[in-house]
mmCIF file of C-alpha atoms in Angstrom:
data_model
loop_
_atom_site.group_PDB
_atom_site.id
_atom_site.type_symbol
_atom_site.label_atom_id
_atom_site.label_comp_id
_atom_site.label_asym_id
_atom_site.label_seq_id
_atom_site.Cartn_x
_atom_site.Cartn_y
_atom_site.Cartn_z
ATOM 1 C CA UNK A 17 -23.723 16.121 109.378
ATOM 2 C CA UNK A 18 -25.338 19.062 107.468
ATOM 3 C CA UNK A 19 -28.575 18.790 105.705
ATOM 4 C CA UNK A 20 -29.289 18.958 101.789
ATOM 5 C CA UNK A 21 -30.467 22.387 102.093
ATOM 6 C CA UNK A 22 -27.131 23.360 104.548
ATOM 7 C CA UNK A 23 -25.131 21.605 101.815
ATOM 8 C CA UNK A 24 -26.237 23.585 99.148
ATOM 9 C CA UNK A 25 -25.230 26.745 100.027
ATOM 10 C CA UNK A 26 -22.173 25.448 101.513
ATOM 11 C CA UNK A 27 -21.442 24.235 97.791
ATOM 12 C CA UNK A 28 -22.884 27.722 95.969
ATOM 13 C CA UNK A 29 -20.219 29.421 97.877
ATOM 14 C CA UNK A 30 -16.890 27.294 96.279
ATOM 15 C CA UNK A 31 -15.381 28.741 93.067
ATOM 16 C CA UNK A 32 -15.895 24.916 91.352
ATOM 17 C CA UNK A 33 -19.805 25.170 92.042
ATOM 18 C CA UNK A 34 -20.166 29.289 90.794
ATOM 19 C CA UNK A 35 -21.689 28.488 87.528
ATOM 20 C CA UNK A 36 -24.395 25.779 89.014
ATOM 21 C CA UNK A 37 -27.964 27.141 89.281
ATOM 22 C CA UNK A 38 -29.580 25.635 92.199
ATOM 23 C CA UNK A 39 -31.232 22.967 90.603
ATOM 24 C CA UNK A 40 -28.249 21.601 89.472
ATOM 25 C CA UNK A 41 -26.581 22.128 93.050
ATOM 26 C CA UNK A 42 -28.883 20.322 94.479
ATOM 27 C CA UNK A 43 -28.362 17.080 92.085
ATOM 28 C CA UNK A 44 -24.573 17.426 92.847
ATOM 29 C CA UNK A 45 -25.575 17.373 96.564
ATOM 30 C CA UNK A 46 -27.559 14.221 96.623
ATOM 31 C CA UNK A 47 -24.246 12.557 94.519
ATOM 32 C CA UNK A 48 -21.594 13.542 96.926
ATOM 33 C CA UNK A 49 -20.762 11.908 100.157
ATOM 34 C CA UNK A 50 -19.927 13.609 103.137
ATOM 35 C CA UNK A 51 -16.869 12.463 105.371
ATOM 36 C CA UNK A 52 -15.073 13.176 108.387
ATOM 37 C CA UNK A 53 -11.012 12.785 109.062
ATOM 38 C CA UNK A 54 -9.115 12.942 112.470
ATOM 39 C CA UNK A 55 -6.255 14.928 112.311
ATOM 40 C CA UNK A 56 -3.409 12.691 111.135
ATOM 41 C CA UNK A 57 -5.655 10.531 109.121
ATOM 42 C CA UNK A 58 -5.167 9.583 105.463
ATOM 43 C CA UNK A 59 -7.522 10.787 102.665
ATOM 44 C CA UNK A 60 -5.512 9.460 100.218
ATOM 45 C CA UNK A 61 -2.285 7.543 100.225
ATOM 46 C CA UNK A 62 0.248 7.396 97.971
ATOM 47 C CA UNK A 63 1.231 4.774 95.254
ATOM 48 C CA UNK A 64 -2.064 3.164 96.677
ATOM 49 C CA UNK A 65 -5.445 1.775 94.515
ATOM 50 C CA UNK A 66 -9.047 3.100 96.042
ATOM 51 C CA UNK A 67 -9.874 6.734 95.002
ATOM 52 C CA UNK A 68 -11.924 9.251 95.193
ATOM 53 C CA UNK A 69 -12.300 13.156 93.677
ATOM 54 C CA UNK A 70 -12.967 14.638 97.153
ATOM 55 C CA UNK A 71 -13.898 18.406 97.973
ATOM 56 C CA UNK A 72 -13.058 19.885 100.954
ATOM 57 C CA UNK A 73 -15.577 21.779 102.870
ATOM 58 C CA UNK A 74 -13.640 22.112 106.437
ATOM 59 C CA UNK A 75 -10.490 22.426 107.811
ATOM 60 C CA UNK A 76 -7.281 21.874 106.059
ATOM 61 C CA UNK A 77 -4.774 19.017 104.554
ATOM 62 C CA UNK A 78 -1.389 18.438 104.029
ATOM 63 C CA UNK A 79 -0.236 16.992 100.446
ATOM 64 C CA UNK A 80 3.190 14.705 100.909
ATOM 65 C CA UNK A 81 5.193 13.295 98.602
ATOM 66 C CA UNK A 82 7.299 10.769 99.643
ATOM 67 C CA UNK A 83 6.928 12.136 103.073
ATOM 68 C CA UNK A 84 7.876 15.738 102.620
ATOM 69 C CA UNK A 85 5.191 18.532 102.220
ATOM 70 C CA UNK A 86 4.255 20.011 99.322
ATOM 71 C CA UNK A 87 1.608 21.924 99.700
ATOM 72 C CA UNK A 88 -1.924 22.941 102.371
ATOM 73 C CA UNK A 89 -4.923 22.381 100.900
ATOM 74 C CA UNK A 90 -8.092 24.666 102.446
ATOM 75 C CA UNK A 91 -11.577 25.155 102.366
ATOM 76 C CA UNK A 92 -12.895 24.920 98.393
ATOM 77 C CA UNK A 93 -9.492 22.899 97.471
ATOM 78 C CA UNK A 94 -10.488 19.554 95.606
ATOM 79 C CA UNK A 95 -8.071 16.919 94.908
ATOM 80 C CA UNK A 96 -7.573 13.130 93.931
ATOM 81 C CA UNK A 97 -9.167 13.788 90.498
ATOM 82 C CA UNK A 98 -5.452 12.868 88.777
ATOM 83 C CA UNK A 99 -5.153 9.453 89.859
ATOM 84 C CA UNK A 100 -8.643 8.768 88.625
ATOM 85 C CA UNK A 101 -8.206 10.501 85.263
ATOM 86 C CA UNK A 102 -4.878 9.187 84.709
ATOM 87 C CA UNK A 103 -5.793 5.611 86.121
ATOM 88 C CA UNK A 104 -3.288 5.404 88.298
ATOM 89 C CA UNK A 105 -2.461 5.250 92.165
ATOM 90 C CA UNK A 106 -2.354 8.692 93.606
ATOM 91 C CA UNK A 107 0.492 10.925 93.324
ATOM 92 C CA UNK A 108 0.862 12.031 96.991
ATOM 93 C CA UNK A 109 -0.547 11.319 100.217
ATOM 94 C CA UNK A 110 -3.194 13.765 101.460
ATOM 95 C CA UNK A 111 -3.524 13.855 104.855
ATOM 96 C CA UNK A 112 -5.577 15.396 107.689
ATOM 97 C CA UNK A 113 -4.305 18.464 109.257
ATOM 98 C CA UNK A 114 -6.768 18.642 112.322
ATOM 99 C CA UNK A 115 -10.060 17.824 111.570
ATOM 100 C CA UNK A 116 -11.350 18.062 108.070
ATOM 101 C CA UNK A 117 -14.624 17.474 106.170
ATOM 102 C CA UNK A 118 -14.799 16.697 102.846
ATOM 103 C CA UNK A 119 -17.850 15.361 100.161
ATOM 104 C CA UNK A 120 -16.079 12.860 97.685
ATOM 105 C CA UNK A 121 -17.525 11.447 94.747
ATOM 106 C CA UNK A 122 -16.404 7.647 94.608
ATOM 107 C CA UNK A 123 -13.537 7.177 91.450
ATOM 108 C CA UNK A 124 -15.924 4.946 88.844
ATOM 109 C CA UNK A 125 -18.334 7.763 89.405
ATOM 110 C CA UNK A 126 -16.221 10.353 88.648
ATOM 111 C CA UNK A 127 -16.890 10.258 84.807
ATOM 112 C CA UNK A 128 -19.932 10.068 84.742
ATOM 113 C CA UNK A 129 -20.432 12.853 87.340
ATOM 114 C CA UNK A 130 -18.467 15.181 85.088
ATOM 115 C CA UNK A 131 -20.240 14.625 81.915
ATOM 116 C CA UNK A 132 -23.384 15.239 83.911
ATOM 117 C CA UNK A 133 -21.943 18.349 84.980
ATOM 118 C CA UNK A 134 -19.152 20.072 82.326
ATOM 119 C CA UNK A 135 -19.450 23.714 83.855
ATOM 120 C CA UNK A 136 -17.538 22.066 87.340
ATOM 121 C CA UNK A 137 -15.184 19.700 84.467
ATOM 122 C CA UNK A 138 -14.314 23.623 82.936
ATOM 123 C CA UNK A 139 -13.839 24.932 86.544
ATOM 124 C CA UNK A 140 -11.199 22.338 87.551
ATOM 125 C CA UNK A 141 -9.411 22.905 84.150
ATOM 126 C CA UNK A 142 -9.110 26.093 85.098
ATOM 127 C CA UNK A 143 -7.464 25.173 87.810
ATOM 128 C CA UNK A 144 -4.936 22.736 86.461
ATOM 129 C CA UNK A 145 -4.171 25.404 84.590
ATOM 130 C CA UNK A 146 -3.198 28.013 87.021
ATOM 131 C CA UNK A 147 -1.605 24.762 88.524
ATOM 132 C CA UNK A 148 0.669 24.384 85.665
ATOM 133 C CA UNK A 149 1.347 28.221 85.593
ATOM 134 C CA UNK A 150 2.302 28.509 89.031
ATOM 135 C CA UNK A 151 5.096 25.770 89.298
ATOM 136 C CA UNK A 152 6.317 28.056 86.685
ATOM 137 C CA UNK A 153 8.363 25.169 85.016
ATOM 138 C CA UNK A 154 8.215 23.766 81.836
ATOM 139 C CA UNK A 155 7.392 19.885 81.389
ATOM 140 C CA UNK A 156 5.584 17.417 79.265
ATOM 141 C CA UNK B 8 0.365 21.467 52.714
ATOM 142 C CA UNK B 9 -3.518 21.085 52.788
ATOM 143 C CA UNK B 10 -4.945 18.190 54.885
ATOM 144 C CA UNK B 11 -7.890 16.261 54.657
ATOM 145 C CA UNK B 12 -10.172 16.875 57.973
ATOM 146 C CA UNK B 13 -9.715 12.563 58.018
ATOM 147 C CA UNK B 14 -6.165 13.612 58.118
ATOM 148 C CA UNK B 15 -6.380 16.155 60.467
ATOM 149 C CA UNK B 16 -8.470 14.497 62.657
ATOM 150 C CA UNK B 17 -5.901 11.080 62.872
ATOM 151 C CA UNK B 18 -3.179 13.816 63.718
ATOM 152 C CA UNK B 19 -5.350 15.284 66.592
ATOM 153 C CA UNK B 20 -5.841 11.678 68.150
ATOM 154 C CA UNK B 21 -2.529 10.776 68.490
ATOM 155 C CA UNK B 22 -2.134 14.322 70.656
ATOM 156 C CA UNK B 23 -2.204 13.549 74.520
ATOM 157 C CA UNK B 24 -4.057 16.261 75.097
ATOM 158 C CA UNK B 25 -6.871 14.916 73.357
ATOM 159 C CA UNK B 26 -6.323 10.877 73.670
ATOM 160 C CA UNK B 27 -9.062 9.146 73.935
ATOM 161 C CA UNK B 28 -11.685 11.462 72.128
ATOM 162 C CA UNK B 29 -14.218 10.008 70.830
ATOM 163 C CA UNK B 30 -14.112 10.434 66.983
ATOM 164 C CA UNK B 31 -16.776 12.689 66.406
ATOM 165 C CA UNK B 32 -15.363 15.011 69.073
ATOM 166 C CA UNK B 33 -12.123 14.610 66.702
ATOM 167 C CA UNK B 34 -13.780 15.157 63.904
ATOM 168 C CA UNK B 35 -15.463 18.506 65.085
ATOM 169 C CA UNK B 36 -12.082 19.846 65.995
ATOM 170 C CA UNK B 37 -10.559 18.892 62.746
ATOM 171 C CA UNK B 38 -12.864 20.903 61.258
ATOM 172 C CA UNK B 39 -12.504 24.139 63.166
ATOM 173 C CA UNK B 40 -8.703 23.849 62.849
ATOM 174 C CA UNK B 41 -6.533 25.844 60.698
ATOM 175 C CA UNK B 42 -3.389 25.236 58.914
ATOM 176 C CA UNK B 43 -0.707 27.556 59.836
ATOM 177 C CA UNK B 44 3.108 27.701 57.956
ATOM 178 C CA UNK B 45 5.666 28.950 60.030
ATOM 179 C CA UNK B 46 9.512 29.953 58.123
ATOM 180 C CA UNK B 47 12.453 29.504 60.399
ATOM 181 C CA UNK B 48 13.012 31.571 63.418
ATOM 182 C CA UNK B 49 9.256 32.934 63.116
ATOM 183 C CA UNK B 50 7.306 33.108 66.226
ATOM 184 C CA UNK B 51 4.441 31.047 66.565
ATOM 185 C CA UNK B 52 3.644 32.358 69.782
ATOM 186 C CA UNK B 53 5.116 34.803 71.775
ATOM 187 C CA UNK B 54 5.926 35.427 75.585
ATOM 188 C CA UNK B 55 3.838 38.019 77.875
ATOM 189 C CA UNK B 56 1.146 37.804 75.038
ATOM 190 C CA UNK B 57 -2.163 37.114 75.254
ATOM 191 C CA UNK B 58 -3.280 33.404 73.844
ATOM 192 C CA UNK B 59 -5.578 33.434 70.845
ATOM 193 C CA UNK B 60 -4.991 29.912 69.745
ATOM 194 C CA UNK B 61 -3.536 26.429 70.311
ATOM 195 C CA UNK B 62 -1.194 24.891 68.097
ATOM 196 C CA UNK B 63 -0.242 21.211 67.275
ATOM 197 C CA UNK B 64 2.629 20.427 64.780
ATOM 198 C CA UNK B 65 1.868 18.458 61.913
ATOM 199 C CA UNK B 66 5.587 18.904 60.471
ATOM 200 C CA UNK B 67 8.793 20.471 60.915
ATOM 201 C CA UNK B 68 9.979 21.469 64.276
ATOM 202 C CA UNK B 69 10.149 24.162 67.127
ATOM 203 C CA UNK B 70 11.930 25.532 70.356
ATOM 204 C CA UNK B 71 10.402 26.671 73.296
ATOM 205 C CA UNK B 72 12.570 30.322 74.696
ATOM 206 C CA UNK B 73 11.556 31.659 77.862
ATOM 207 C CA UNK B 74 13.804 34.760 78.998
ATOM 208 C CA UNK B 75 16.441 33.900 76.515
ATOM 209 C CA UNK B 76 16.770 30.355 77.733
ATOM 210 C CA UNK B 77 16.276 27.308 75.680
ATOM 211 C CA UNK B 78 13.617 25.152 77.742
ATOM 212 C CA UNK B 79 12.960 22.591 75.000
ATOM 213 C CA UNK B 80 12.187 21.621 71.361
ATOM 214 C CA UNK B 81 9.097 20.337 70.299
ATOM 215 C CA UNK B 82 8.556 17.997 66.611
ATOM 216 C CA UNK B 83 4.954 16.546 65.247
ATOM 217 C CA UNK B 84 2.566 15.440 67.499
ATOM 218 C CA UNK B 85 3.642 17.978 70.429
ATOM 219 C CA UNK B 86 1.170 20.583 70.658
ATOM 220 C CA UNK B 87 1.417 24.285 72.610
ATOM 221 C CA UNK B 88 -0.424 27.302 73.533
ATOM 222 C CA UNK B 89 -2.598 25.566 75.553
ATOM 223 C CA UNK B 90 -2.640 27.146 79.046
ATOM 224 C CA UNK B 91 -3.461 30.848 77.268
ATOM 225 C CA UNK B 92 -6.178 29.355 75.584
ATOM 226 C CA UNK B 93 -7.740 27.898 78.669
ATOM 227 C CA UNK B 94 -7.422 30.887 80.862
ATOM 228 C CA UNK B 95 -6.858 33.712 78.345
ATOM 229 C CA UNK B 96 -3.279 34.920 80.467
ATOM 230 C CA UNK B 97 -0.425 36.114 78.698
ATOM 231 C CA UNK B 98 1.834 33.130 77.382
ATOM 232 C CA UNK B 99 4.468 31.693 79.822
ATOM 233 C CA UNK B 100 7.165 31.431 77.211
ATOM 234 C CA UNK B 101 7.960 32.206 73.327
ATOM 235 C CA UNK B 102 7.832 29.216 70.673
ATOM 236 C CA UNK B 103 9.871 29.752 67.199
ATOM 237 C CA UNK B 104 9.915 28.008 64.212
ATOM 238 C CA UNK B 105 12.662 25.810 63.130
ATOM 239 C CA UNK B 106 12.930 25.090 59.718
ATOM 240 C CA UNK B 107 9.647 25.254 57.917
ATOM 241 C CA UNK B 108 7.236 24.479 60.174
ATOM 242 C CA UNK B 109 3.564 23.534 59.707
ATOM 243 C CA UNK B 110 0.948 23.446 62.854
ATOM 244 C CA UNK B 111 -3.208 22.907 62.632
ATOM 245 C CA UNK B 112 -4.109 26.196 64.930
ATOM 246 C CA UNK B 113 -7.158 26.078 67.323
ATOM 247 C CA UNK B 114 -8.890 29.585 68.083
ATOM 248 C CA UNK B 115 -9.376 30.152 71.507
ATOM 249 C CA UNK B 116 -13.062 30.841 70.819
ATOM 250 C CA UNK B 117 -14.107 27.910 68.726
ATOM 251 C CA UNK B 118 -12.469 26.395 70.976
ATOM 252 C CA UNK B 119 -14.544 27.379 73.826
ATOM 253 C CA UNK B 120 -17.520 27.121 71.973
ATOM 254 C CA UNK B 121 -17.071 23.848 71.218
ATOM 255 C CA UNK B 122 -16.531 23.113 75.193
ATOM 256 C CA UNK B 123 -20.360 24.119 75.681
ATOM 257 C CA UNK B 124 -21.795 21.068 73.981
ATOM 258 C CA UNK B 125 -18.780 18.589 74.375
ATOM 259 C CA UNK B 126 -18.103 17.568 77.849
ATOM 260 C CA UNK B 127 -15.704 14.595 76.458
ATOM 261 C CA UNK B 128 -13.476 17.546 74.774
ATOM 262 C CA UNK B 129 -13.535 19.319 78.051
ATOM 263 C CA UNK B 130 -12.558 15.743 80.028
ATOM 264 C CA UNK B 131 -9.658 15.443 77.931
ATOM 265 C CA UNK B 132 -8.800 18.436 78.280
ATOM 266 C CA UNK B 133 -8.849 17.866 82.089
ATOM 267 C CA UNK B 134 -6.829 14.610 81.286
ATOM 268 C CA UNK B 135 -3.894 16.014 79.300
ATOM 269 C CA UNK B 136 -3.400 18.533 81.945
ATOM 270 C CA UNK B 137 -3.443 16.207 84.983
ATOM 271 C CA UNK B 138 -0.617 14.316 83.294
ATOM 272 C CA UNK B 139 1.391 17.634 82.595
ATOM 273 C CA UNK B 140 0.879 18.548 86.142
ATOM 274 C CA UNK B 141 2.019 14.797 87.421
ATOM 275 C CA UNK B 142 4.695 14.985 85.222
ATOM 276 C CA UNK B 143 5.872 18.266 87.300
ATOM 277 C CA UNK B 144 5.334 16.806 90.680
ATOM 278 C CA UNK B 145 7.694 13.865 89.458
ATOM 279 C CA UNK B 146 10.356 15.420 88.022
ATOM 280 C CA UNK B 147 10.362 17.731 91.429
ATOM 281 C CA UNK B 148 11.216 14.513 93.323
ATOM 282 C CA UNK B 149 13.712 12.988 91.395
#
């Protein structure tokens, strides 16, 4: 378990935390939890209630969709904010690829946790976007 | 056609992209938008460019060309433009007119100025975009 100060700078370093002074880091650090998977384990599971947005600070995870892979999440990678926003069960199962460490803010939070911070809201809409842009595909 | 902002501002609510706004958010937005008229076959925005603004059709209707290829139409209520506007890259596709077409237009930078002070425009934002990128994952799978 790292310390406040440890997760600070572990946070300054991720793309979604670059436009956070310190001050502001450090409130984000006291409102995330820290958590550890086992490789295999199940961050998030499919078509299932009980969310979270979680970051992840070590190792990597798989995202399945109806048991096939999709895509490998690493180190700065944040997921589970969709079913939250959207209300609904979670799109794909996210699971432990050896073992992984992640801070998650719990989903009822999640609003309010953006609001309180809109340069990280503006960070992840950036990355929807390149999301979007990268399957290359339209839809609506 | 000249809209009220009222008017303008029911139009932008029934947008998914900004759903659940709260209505002086709306309101705000309605009054930074333009209207833009678009004659038939005139591009409203155009492939490999670089995004000034984001459009939502108030009336008429348009068809989304990417390399030639017909990828869709789009009638009032759909809105475009938004991924250039968001990350300033050139656009992904071409969108023409069809018919006499009318859109409200959103600059890119009133746009982003607005984001400063309006976390709940930014969250819808974030919103409308997770449900576009579901959307993807789903139609992948079936």
């Amino acid at each position: 378990m790292a310390g406040t100060e440890e997760l600070i700078d572990e946070l300054s370093d991720l793309a979604l935390f670059a436009d956070l002074a310190r001050p502001e880091l450090a409130g984000v650090a006291h409102t995330l939890e820290e958590e550890w998977y086992a490789d295999g384990q199940r961050i998030l599971r499919e078509g299932f209630s009980g969310t979270g947005f979680y970051i992840l600070l070590e190792g990597e995870v798989a995202v399945r969709i109806e048991g096939q892979e999709r895509a490998r999440l690493r180190r700065g990678a944040f997921f589970g904010e969709a079913a939250i926003l959207l209300g609904e069960p979670p799109g794909a199962d996210v699971v432990a690829a050896g073992r992984v460490r992640v801070v998650h803010v719990a989903g009822p939070a999640l609003h309010e946790f953006l609001m309180r911070h809109p340069n990280v809201m503006f960070r992840m809409l950036q990355e929807q976007t390149r999301r979007l842009r990268s399957a290359n595909r339209w839809a609506r | 056609m000249t809209m009220t902002v009222a008017e303008r501002a029911a139009l932008l609510s029934r947008v998914t992209l900004f759903a659940g706004l709260p209505e002086a958010s709306l309101q705000a937005l309605a009054e930074l938008a333009g209207e833009a008229e678009f004659g038939d076959g005139d591009a409203i925005v155009l492939q490999g460019q670089v995004g000034t603004g984001l459009f939502v059709i108030v009336a008429g209707a348009a068809r989304v060309v990417r390399g030639g290829e017909e990828l869709d139409r789009l009638g009032p209520g759909d809105y475009l433009g938004e991924l250039a506007v968001i990350d300033r890259m050139p656009r992904m596709a071409s969108v023409f007119a069809v018919g006499p077409t009318t859109c409200l237009a959103l600059a890119s930078w009133d746009l982003f100025r607005r984001v400063d002070g309006d976390p709940e425009l930014v969250h819808s934002l974030l919103r409308g975009l997770a449900l576009r990128v579901r959307h993807l994952s789903e139609h992948h799978s079936h």
